[in-house]
mmCIF file of C-alpha atoms in Angstrom:
data_model
loop_
_atom_site.group_PDB
_atom_site.id
_atom_site.type_symbol
_atom_site.label_atom_id
_atom_site.label_comp_id
_atom_site.label_asym_id
_atom_site.label_seq_id
_atom_site.Cartn_x
_atom_site.Cartn_y
_atom_site.Cartn_z
ATOM 1 C CA MET A 1 105.616 103.627 209.232
ATOM 2 C CA ASP A 2 105.315 100.658 211.630
ATOM 3 C CA ALA A 3 107.248 97.491 210.345
ATOM 4 C CA ALA A 4 103.791 95.451 210.654
ATOM 5 C CA ILE A 5 102.097 97.696 208.266
ATOM 6 C CA SER A 6 104.846 97.966 205.693
ATOM 7 C CA THR A 7 104.979 93.883 206.215
ATOM 8 C CA ALA A 8 100.702 94.004 205.219
ATOM 9 C CA LEU A 9 100.938 96.683 202.590
ATOM 10 C CA GLY A 10 104.084 94.249 200.887
ATOM 11 C CA VAL A 11 101.638 91.007 200.964
ATOM 12 C CA ILE A 12 98.714 92.319 200.113
ATOM 13 C CA ALA A 13 100.899 94.446 197.258
ATOM 14 C CA PHE A 14 102.286 90.896 195.995
ATOM 15 C CA GLU A 15 98.896 89.351 195.894
ATOM 16 C CA LEU A 16 97.282 92.106 193.976
ATOM 17 C CA LEU A 17 99.886 92.040 191.411
ATOM 18 C CA THR A 18 99.995 88.214 191.366
ATOM 19 C CA GLY A 19 97.096 86.726 192.767
ATOM 20 C CA GLU A 20 99.147 84.758 194.984
ATOM 21 C CA LYS A 21 100.357 85.120 198.345
ATOM 22 C CA PRO A 22 103.872 85.928 199.183
ATOM 23 C CA PHE A 23 104.492 82.965 201.918
ATOM 24 C CA SER A 24 102.258 79.609 202.580
ATOM 25 C CA GLY A 25 102.194 76.787 204.696
ATOM 26 C CA GLN A 26 99.770 74.544 206.782
ATOM 27 C CA THR A 27 99.641 76.889 209.616
ATOM 28 C CA VAL A 28 99.675 80.710 210.733
ATOM 29 C CA PHE A 29 103.458 79.231 212.337
ATOM 30 C CA GLU A 30 104.613 77.964 208.906
ATOM 31 C CA ILE A 31 103.875 80.976 206.983
ATOM 32 C CA LEU A 32 105.549 83.509 209.525
ATOM 33 C CA GLU A 33 108.525 81.198 209.716
ATOM 34 C CA GLN A 34 108.727 81.605 205.879
ATOM 35 C CA HIS A 35 108.384 85.379 206.393
ATOM 36 C CA GLU A 36 111.069 85.137 208.417
ATOM 37 C CA LYS A 37 113.721 82.846 207.265
ATOM 38 C CA ALA A 38 112.523 82.276 203.311
ATOM 39 C CA ALA A 39 113.876 84.484 200.333
ATOM 40 C CA ILE A 40 111.391 87.380 199.745
ATOM 41 C CA PRO A 41 109.579 86.050 196.360
ATOM 42 C CA ARG A 42 110.521 86.765 192.912
ATOM 43 C CA LEU A 43 107.823 88.739 190.986
ATOM 44 C CA PRO A 44 107.293 87.503 186.909
ATOM 45 C CA GLU A 45 109.651 89.088 184.584
ATOM 46 C CA ARG A 46 106.393 91.428 183.671
ATOM 47 C CA LEU A 47 106.082 92.827 187.029
ATOM 48 C CA ALA A 48 109.634 93.439 187.730
ATOM 49 C CA ALA A 49 109.069 96.925 187.626
ATOM 50 C CA TRP A 50 107.566 96.416 191.230
ATOM 51 C CA GLN A 51 110.192 93.875 192.429
ATOM 52 C CA PRO A 52 111.889 96.739 194.348
ATOM 53 C CA LEU A 53 108.803 97.962 196.423
ATOM 54 C CA ILE A 54 108.059 94.126 197.231
ATOM 55 C CA ASP A 55 111.576 93.759 198.332
ATOM 56 C CA THR A 56 111.071 96.870 200.418
ATOM 57 C CA LEU A 57 107.976 96.400 201.965
ATOM 58 C CA LEU A 58 108.514 92.847 202.995
ATOM 59 C CA ALA A 59 112.309 93.402 204.614
ATOM 60 C CA LYS A 60 113.231 90.465 207.153
ATOM 61 C CA LEU A 61 114.586 93.045 209.136
ATOM 62 C CA PRO A 62 112.186 95.947 210.341
ATOM 63 C CA ALA A 63 115.094 98.798 209.535
ATOM 64 C CA GLY A 64 114.892 97.593 206.418
ATOM 65 C CA ARG A 65 111.328 98.417 205.976
ATOM 66 C CA PRO A 66 110.472 102.313 204.723
ATOM 67 C CA ALA A 67 110.242 105.024 207.774
ATOM 68 C CA THR A 68 107.565 106.532 206.001
ATOM 69 C CA ALA A 69 104.900 106.036 203.364
ATOM 70 C CA ALA A 70 107.019 108.626 201.259
ATOM 71 C CA THR A 71 109.567 106.647 201.456
ATOM 72 C CA SER A 72 108.171 103.270 200.476
ATOM 73 C CA SER A 73 107.507 105.304 196.712
ATOM 74 C CA ARG A 74 110.598 105.814 195.683
#
């Protein structure tokens, strides 16, 4: 799976689960910097079962993201 697609899926999944964006900023550059440097946001306790998926999809290094869609579902 392309790293950009993985990240996009992670952002969409986070938004669907919480109703909020995982990273925020005044400009696109601030948001990109947060994605690069900030900790992966934590889901509320009631959604904790989804955290491993979010962690994988939003991994900072592309090598930490799933290689295939099948891998991300594990």
